[in-house]
PDB file of C-alpha atoms in Angstrom:
ATOM      1  CA  LYS A   1      -2.894  -5.119  10.181  1.00 64.00           C
ATOM      2  CA  ALA A   2      -1.351  -1.985   9.685  1.00 80.00           C
ATOM      3  CA  GLY A   3       0.670  -1.171   6.149  1.00 94.00           C
ATOM      4  CA  VAL A   4       4.016  -0.104   5.294  1.00 97.00           C
ATOM      5  CA  THR A   5       4.128   3.653   6.313  1.00 97.00           C
ATOM      6  CA  GLN A   6       6.620   5.749   5.004  1.00 98.00           C
ATOM      7  CA  THR A   7       7.544   9.266   6.154  1.00 97.00           C
ATOM      8  CA  PRO A   8       7.562  12.269   5.551  1.00 97.00           C
ATOM      9  CA  ARG A   9       4.944  12.020   2.318  1.00 97.00           C
ATOM     10  CA  TYR A  10       6.088  15.547   0.965  1.00 97.00           C
ATOM     11  CA  LEU A  11       9.291  17.414   1.242  1.00 97.00           C
ATOM     12  CA  ILE A  12      10.691  20.253  -0.754  1.00 98.00           C
ATOM     13  CA  LYS A  13      14.256  20.587  -0.641  1.00 98.00           C
ATOM     14  CA  THR A  14      17.242  22.947  -2.278  1.00 98.00           C
ATOM     15  CA  ARG A  15      20.089  21.377  -4.314  1.00 98.00           C
ATOM     16  CA  GLY A  16      23.047  20.525  -2.143  1.00 98.00           C
ATOM     17  CA  GLN A  17      20.856  20.001   0.834  1.00 98.00           C
ATOM     18  CA  GLN A  18      20.452  16.171   1.856  1.00 98.00           C
ATOM     19  CA  VAL A  19      17.225  14.193   2.915  1.00 98.00           C
ATOM     20  CA  THR A  20      16.845  11.239   5.154  1.00 98.00           C
ATOM     21  CA  LEU A  21      13.131   9.214   4.226  1.00 98.00           C
ATOM     22  CA  SER A  22      11.588   6.454   6.645  1.00 98.00           C
ATOM     23  CA  CYS A  23      10.078   3.484   6.132  1.00 98.00           C
ATOM     24  CA  SER A  24       8.061   1.052   8.392  1.00 98.00           C
ATOM     25  CA  PRO A  25       7.485  -2.436   7.106  1.00 97.00           C
ATOM     26  CA  ILE A  26       4.628  -4.402   7.787  1.00 96.00           C
ATOM     27  CA  SER A  27       5.049  -6.500  11.094  1.00 94.00           C
ATOM     28  CA  GLY A  28       7.171  -9.500  10.465  1.00 92.00           C
ATOM     29  CA  HIS A  29       8.259  -8.596   7.295  1.00 93.00           C
ATOM     30  CA  ARG A  30      12.536  -8.613   7.131  1.00 92.00           C
ATOM     31  CA  SER A  31      12.759  -7.677   3.724  1.00 93.00           C
ATOM     32  CA  VAL A  32      12.620  -3.955   2.674  1.00 96.00           C
ATOM     33  CA  SER A  33      13.676  -2.377  -0.671  1.00 96.00           C
ATOM     34  CA  TRP A  34      13.434   1.299  -2.002  1.00 97.00           C
ATOM     35  CA  TYR A  35      12.327   2.274  -5.466  1.00 97.00           C
ATOM     36  CA  GLN A  36      12.422   5.926  -7.322  1.00 98.00           C
ATOM     37  CA  GLN A  37       9.467   6.606  -9.755  1.00 97.00           C
ATOM     38  CA  THR A  38       9.757   9.557 -11.965  1.00 96.00           C
ATOM     39  CA  PRO A  39       7.515  10.196 -15.052  1.00 92.00           C
ATOM     40  CA  GLY A  40      10.297   9.675 -17.846  1.00 89.00           C
ATOM     41  CA  GLN A  41      12.186   6.720 -15.819  1.00 92.00           C
ATOM     42  CA  GLY A  42       9.105   4.757 -14.325  1.00 94.00           C
ATOM     43  CA  LEU A  43      10.032   2.558 -11.430  1.00 96.00           C
ATOM     44  CA  GLN A  44      13.891   1.879 -10.677  1.00 96.00           C
ATOM     45  CA  PHE A  45      15.210  -0.027  -8.275  1.00 95.00           C
ATOM     46  CA  LEU A  46      17.309   1.245  -5.565  1.00 97.00           C
ATOM     47  CA  PHE A  47      18.333  -1.056  -2.686  1.00 93.00           C
ATOM     48  CA  GLU A  48      17.460  -4.301  -0.678  1.00 94.00           C
ATOM     49  CA  TYR A  49      17.547  -4.633   2.756  1.00 94.00           C
ATOM     50  CA  PHE A  50      17.406  -8.154   4.612  1.00 93.00           C
ATOM     51  CA  SER A  51      17.909  -8.965   8.475  1.00 89.00           C
ATOM     52  CA  GLU A  52      20.048  -5.171   8.617  1.00 91.00           C
ATOM     53  CA  THR A  53      22.076  -5.930   5.718  1.00 92.00           C
ATOM     54  CA  GLN A  54      21.973  -3.979   2.219  1.00 90.00           C
ATOM     55  CA  ARG A  55      21.607  -6.999  -0.118  1.00 90.00           C
ATOM     56  CA  ASN A  56      21.447  -5.551  -3.409  1.00 90.00           C
ATOM     57  CA  LYS A  57      21.700  -1.654  -5.083  1.00 93.00           C
ATOM     58  CA  GLY A  58      20.598  -0.567  -8.322  1.00 93.00           C
ATOM     59  CA  ASN A  59      22.386   1.763 -10.604  1.00 93.00           C
ATOM     60  CA  PHE A  60      22.256   5.123  -8.718  1.00 96.00           C
ATOM     61  CA  PRO A  61      25.589   6.981  -7.612  1.00 96.00           C
ATOM     62  CA  GLY A  62      27.001   6.940  -4.271  1.00 96.00           C
ATOM     63  CA  ARG A  63      24.900  10.074  -2.875  1.00 97.00           C
ATOM     64  CA  PHE A  64      21.819   7.333  -2.669  1.00 98.00           C
ATOM     65  CA  SER A  65      22.503   5.612   0.491  1.00 96.00           C
ATOM     66  CA  GLY A  66      20.461   3.820   3.554  1.00 96.00           C
ATOM     67  CA  ARG A  67      19.988   1.037   6.078  1.00 96.00           C
ATOM     68  CA  GLN A  68      17.988  -0.777   7.964  1.00 96.00           C
ATOM     69  CA  PHE A  69      17.324  -1.483  11.735  1.00 96.00           C
ATOM     70  CA  SER A  70      16.870  -4.209  14.122  1.00 94.00           C
ATOM     71  CA  ASN A  71      13.213  -3.697  14.088  1.00 93.00           C
ATOM     72  CA  SER A  72      13.418  -3.967   9.797  1.00 94.00           C
ATOM     73  CA  ARG A  73      12.424  -0.323   9.709  1.00 97.00           C
ATOM     74  CA  SER A  74      14.681   1.510   7.237  1.00 97.00           C
ATOM     75  CA  GLU A  75      15.899   4.237   6.209  1.00 98.00           C
ATOM     76  CA  MET A  76      17.079   6.215   2.797  1.00 97.00           C
ATOM     77  CA  ASN A  77      19.558   9.255   2.182  1.00 98.00           C
ATOM     78  CA  VAL A  78      20.470  11.425  -0.596  1.00 98.00           C
ATOM     79  CA  SER A  79      23.178  13.444  -0.241  1.00 97.00           C
ATOM     80  CA  THR A  80      23.682  16.810  -1.919  1.00 97.00           C
ATOM     81  CA  LEU A  81      20.256  16.903  -3.771  1.00 98.00           C
ATOM     82  CA  GLU A  82      20.061  17.886  -7.367  1.00 98.00           C
ATOM     83  CA  LEU A  83      16.877  18.734  -9.491  1.00 97.00           C
ATOM     84  CA  GLY A  84      16.614  15.229 -11.326  1.00 97.00           C
ATOM     85  CA  ASP A  85      16.082  13.523  -7.499  1.00 98.00           C
ATOM     86  CA  SER A  86      12.545  14.825  -7.485  1.00 98.00           C
ATOM     87  CA  ALA A  87      10.870  11.901  -7.568  1.00 98.00           C
ATOM     88  CA  LEU A  88       8.319   9.666  -5.742  1.00 98.00           C
ATOM     89  CA  TYR A  89      10.325   7.885  -3.624  1.00 98.00           C
ATOM     90  CA  LEU A  90       8.347   4.204  -2.661  1.00 98.00           C
ATOM     91  CA  CYS A  91       9.266   1.616   0.069  1.00 97.00           C
ATOM     92  CA  ALA A  92       7.767  -1.899  -0.164  1.00 96.00           C
ATOM     93  CA  SER A  93       8.334  -4.865   2.249  1.00 95.00           C
ATOM     94  CA  SER A  94       7.896  -8.230   1.704  1.00 93.00           C
ATOM     95  CA  PHE A  95       8.323 -11.511   4.517  1.00 90.00           C
ATOM     96  CA  GLY A  96      10.844 -13.479   1.968  1.00 81.00           C
ATOM     97  CA  ARG A  97      13.365 -12.056  -0.139  1.00 79.00           C
ATOM     98  CA  TYR A  98      12.608 -13.513  -3.840  1.00 78.00           C
ATOM     99  CA  ASP A  99       9.214 -15.042  -3.888  1.00 75.00           C
ATOM    100  CA  GLY A 100       7.010 -13.205  -1.665  1.00 85.00           C
ATOM    101  CA  GLU A 101       4.510 -10.530  -2.734  1.00 92.00           C
ATOM    102  CA  LEU A 102       5.873  -7.070  -2.496  1.00 94.00           C
ATOM    103  CA  PHE A 103       3.419  -4.325  -0.275  1.00 96.00           C
ATOM    104  CA  PHE A 104       3.984  -0.688  -1.017  1.00 97.00           C
ATOM    105  CA  GLY A 105       3.824   2.523   0.997  1.00 97.00           C
ATOM    106  CA  GLU A 106       1.973   5.955  -0.166  1.00 96.00           C
ATOM    107  CA  GLY A 107       5.841   7.101  -1.030  1.00 97.00           C
ATOM    108  CA  SER A 108       7.564  10.006  -0.010  1.00 98.00           C
ATOM    109  CA  ARG A 109       7.562  13.000  -2.892  1.00 97.00           C
ATOM    110  CA  LEU A 110      10.478  14.966  -2.509  1.00 98.00           C
ATOM    111  CA  THR A 111      10.997  17.882  -4.695  1.00 98.00           C
ATOM    112  CA  VAL A 112      14.417  19.363  -5.465  1.00 98.00           C
ATOM    113  CA  LEU A 113      14.094  23.447  -6.218  1.00 97.00           C
TER     114      LEU A 113
ATOM    115  CA  LYS B   1      18.301  -7.718 -18.630  1.00 83.00           C
ATOM    116  CA  GLN B   2      14.448  -8.167 -18.366  1.00 90.00           C
ATOM    117  CA  GLU B   3      12.669  -5.870 -20.106  1.00 93.00           C
ATOM    118  CA  VAL B   4       8.507  -5.432 -19.035  1.00 97.00           C
ATOM    119  CA  THR B   5       5.988  -3.869 -21.565  1.00 97.00           C
ATOM    120  CA  GLN B   6       2.849  -2.905 -20.920  1.00 97.00           C
ATOM    121  CA  ILE B   7       0.274  -2.662 -23.629  1.00 94.00           C
ATOM    122  CA  PRO B   8      -1.591  -0.587 -24.165  1.00 93.00           C
ATOM    123  CA  ALA B   9      -0.144   2.701 -22.886  1.00 95.00           C
ATOM    124  CA  ALA B  10      -3.468   4.025 -22.653  1.00 97.00           C
ATOM    125  CA  LEU B  11      -7.212   3.011 -22.384  1.00 96.00           C
ATOM    126  CA  SER B  12     -10.835   4.460 -22.198  1.00 97.00           C
ATOM    127  CA  VAL B  13     -13.587   2.409 -21.894  1.00 97.00           C
ATOM    128  CA  PRO B  14     -17.147   2.686 -20.875  1.00 97.00           C
ATOM    129  CA  GLU B  15     -18.410   1.523 -17.871  1.00 98.00           C
ATOM    130  CA  GLY B  16     -19.587  -2.123 -17.741  1.00 97.00           C
ATOM    131  CA  GLU B  17     -17.186  -3.216 -20.224  1.00 97.00           C
ATOM    132  CA  ASN B  18     -14.668  -6.434 -19.838  1.00 97.00           C
ATOM    133  CA  LEU B  19     -11.077  -5.533 -20.679  1.00 96.00           C
ATOM    134  CA  VAL B  20      -8.022  -7.456 -20.835  1.00 97.00           C
ATOM    135  CA  LEU B  21      -4.587  -5.634 -20.127  1.00 97.00           C
ATOM    136  CA  ASN B  22      -1.449  -7.047 -21.711  1.00 97.00           C
ATOM    137  CA  CYS B  23       2.401  -7.348 -20.227  1.00 98.00           C
ATOM    138  CA  SER B  24       5.253  -9.090 -21.877  1.00 98.00           C
ATOM    139  CA  PHE B  25       8.633  -9.798 -20.634  1.00 97.00           C
ATOM    140  CA  THR B  26      11.926 -10.736 -22.056  1.00 96.00           C
ATOM    141  CA  ASP B  27      13.110 -13.093 -19.941  1.00 91.00           C
ATOM    142  CA  SER B  28      11.192 -16.448 -18.738  1.00 90.00           C
ATOM    143  CA  ALA B  29      13.154 -17.079 -15.680  1.00 91.00           C
ATOM    144  CA  ILE B  30      11.024 -15.516 -13.011  1.00 92.00           C
ATOM    145  CA  TYR B  31       9.887 -16.126  -9.556  1.00 91.00           C
ATOM    146  CA  ASN B  32       6.880 -14.666  -9.496  1.00 94.00           C
ATOM    147  CA  LEU B  33       4.652 -11.838 -11.446  1.00 96.00           C
ATOM    148  CA  GLN B  34       2.855  -9.563  -9.632  1.00 97.00           C
ATOM    149  CA  TRP B  35       0.209  -6.656 -10.491  1.00 98.00           C
ATOM    150  CA  PHE B  36      -0.575  -3.375  -9.144  1.00 98.00           C
ATOM    151  CA  ARG B  37      -2.564  -0.690  -9.373  1.00 98.00           C
ATOM    152  CA  GLN B  38      -1.572   3.189  -8.844  1.00 97.00           C
ATOM    153  CA  ASP B  39      -4.146   5.957  -8.362  1.00 96.00           C
ATOM    154  CA  PRO B  40      -2.334   9.603  -8.888  1.00 92.00           C
ATOM    155  CA  GLY B  41      -0.371  10.829  -6.522  1.00 88.00           C
ATOM    156  CA  LYS B  42      -0.196   7.610  -4.437  1.00 92.00           C
ATOM    157  CA  GLY B  43       1.601   4.582  -3.752  1.00 94.00           C
ATOM    158  CA  LEU B  44       1.141   1.033  -5.232  1.00 97.00           C
ATOM    159  CA  THR B  45      -1.754  -1.349  -4.254  1.00 97.00           C
ATOM    160  CA  SER B  46      -0.875  -4.821  -5.028  1.00 96.00           C
ATOM    161  CA  LEU B  47      -3.929  -6.715  -6.594  1.00 97.00           C
ATOM    162  CA  LEU B  48      -2.614  -9.851  -7.559  1.00 97.00           C
ATOM    163  CA  LEU B  49       0.616 -12.340  -7.169  1.00 96.00           C
ATOM    164  CA  ILE B  50       1.154 -15.094  -9.625  1.00 96.00           C
ATOM    165  CA  GLN B  51       4.134 -17.498  -8.796  1.00 94.00           C
ATOM    166  CA  SER B  52       5.829 -18.893 -11.509  1.00 94.00           C
ATOM    167  CA  SER B  53       4.761 -22.306 -10.925  1.00 94.00           C
ATOM    168  CA  GLN B  54       1.159 -21.133 -11.423  1.00 96.00           C
ATOM    169  CA  ARG B  55      -1.122 -20.599 -14.458  1.00 96.00           C
ATOM    170  CA  GLU B  56      -3.667 -17.720 -13.132  1.00 96.00           C
ATOM    171  CA  GLN B  57      -4.913 -16.071  -9.935  1.00 97.00           C
ATOM    172  CA  THR B  58      -8.490 -14.537  -9.399  1.00 97.00           C
ATOM    173  CA  SER B  59      -9.190 -11.801  -7.006  1.00 96.00           C
ATOM    174  CA  GLY B  60     -13.239 -10.464  -7.074  1.00 97.00           C
ATOM    175  CA  ARG B  61     -13.241  -9.090 -10.677  1.00 98.00           C
ATOM    176  CA  LEU B  62      -9.869  -9.375 -11.562  1.00 98.00           C
ATOM    177  CA  ASN B  63      -7.924 -12.241 -13.374  1.00 98.00           C
ATOM    178  CA  ALA B  64      -4.757 -12.387 -14.053  1.00 98.00           C
ATOM    179  CA  SER B  65      -2.649 -15.213 -16.095  1.00 97.00           C
ATOM    180  CA  LEU B  66       0.571 -16.089 -16.606  1.00 97.00           C
ATOM    181  CA  ASP B  67       2.400 -18.024 -19.513  1.00 96.00           C
ATOM    182  CA  LYS B  68       6.024 -18.149 -18.718  1.00 94.00           C
ATOM    183  CA  SER B  69       7.124 -19.817 -21.973  1.00 93.00           C
ATOM    184  CA  SER B  70       5.798 -16.981 -24.264  1.00 95.00           C
ATOM    185  CA  GLY B  71       6.441 -14.152 -21.268  1.00 96.00           C
ATOM    186  CA  ARG B  72       3.115 -12.790 -21.289  1.00 97.00           C
ATOM    187  CA  SER B  73       0.973 -12.342 -18.621  1.00 98.00           C
ATOM    188  CA  THR B  74      -2.921 -10.380 -18.567  1.00 98.00           C
ATOM    189  CA  LEU B  75      -5.132  -8.988 -16.471  1.00 98.00           C
ATOM    190  CA  TYR B  76      -8.764  -9.003 -17.003  1.00 98.00           C
ATOM    191  CA  ILE B  77     -11.066  -6.733 -14.999  1.00 98.00           C
ATOM    192  CA  ALA B  78     -14.670  -7.671 -15.616  1.00 98.00           C
ATOM    193  CA  ALA B  79     -17.816  -5.626 -15.566  1.00 98.00           C
ATOM    194  CA  SER B  80     -15.182  -2.128 -15.736  1.00 98.00           C
ATOM    195  CA  GLN B  81     -16.670   0.252 -13.002  1.00 98.00           C
ATOM    196  CA  PRO B  82     -15.439   4.395 -12.903  1.00 97.00           C
ATOM    197  CA  GLY B  83     -13.317   3.236  -9.511  1.00 97.00           C
ATOM    198  CA  ASP B  84     -11.600   1.260 -11.304  1.00 98.00           C
ATOM    199  CA  SER B  85      -9.676   4.288 -13.051  1.00 98.00           C
ATOM    200  CA  ALA B  86      -6.249   4.127 -12.201  1.00 98.00           C
ATOM    201  CA  THR B  87      -2.717   3.206 -13.660  1.00 98.00           C
ATOM    202  CA  TYR B  88      -2.038  -0.583 -13.577  1.00 98.00           C
ATOM    203  CA  LEU B  89       1.574  -1.703 -13.522  1.00 98.00           C
ATOM    204  CA  CYS B  90       2.844  -5.174 -13.887  1.00 98.00           C
ATOM    205  CA  ALA B  91       6.046  -6.208 -12.460  1.00 97.00           C
ATOM    206  CA  VAL B  92       8.009  -9.125 -13.069  1.00 96.00           C
ATOM    207  CA  LYS B  93      10.351 -10.593 -10.014  1.00 92.00           C
ATOM    208  CA  ALA B  94      13.301 -12.534 -11.828  1.00 86.00           C
ATOM    209  CA  GLY B  95      16.230 -11.699  -9.011  1.00 82.00           C
ATOM    210  CA  TYR B  96      16.213  -9.496  -6.161  1.00 82.00           C
ATOM    211  CA  ALA B  97      14.245  -6.755  -7.416  1.00 87.00           C
ATOM    212  CA  LEU B  98      10.898  -5.971  -9.381  1.00 91.00           C
ATOM    213  CA  ASN B  99      11.394  -5.097 -13.151  1.00 94.00           C
ATOM    214  CA  PHE B 100       8.304  -2.578 -13.770  1.00 96.00           C
ATOM    215  CA  GLY B 101       6.386  -1.846 -16.989  1.00 96.00           C
ATOM    216  CA  LYS B 102       5.456   1.583 -17.871  1.00 96.00           C
ATOM    217  CA  GLY B 103       1.969   1.138 -17.021  1.00 97.00           C
ATOM    218  CA  THR B 104      -1.774   1.268 -18.614  1.00 98.00           C
ATOM    219  CA  SER B 105      -3.340   4.276 -17.859  1.00 97.00           C
ATOM    220  CA  LEU B 106      -7.201   2.964 -17.750  1.00 98.00           C
ATOM    221  CA  LEU B 107      -9.957   5.459 -17.590  1.00 98.00           C
ATOM    222  CA  VAL B 108     -13.606   3.980 -16.983  1.00 98.00           C
ATOM    223  CA  THR B 109     -16.425   6.574 -18.196  1.00 97.00           C
ATOM    224  CA  PRO B 110     -20.036   6.399 -16.377  1.00 95.00           C
TER     225      PRO B 110
END
């Protein structure tokens, strides 16, 4: 069975631009969450989506947004990019919201110049 | 706020050794605890999931234990191999999100 697929894998942007990242969860999984990984802060929770609704959001500014489609695929968007947004963005999917095992994709590596 | 700590931060062992990675968390009201492996530049690979009602889980050479009352988990790796070299992350699910430790960077030398 296919795993979590994230696109693009690598991208380079300049400050002030915006970026959209995509995540296709494992078939049948309805919960999708996003995490940011940086060397300094480690892994930090960004959002959780379930049934096309954002259920929770981490402590990130409003420049970070996302959505989930009816097929459970999710996108996240970062507007007005800053140098500090350079990170590995990881998407995870699970069958249930609370006690299910999370499966992660390979991530999207964003570099902001 | 749930705090997750992993000790040691780095570990180097010769091939064949058995080893233990430690994880501690501050709030025992958790749904589950999950151990992951991350290779450089890659995503996270789930190794073991322990539900809050369970004491341990095993998969091949890996065994993870959970002691909720003391806020501790250990990951035991038997007969380590160079291919086990990676960063191992412990994550606790206490609400809607996983709280991660900073990881233990493991190097297994031939």
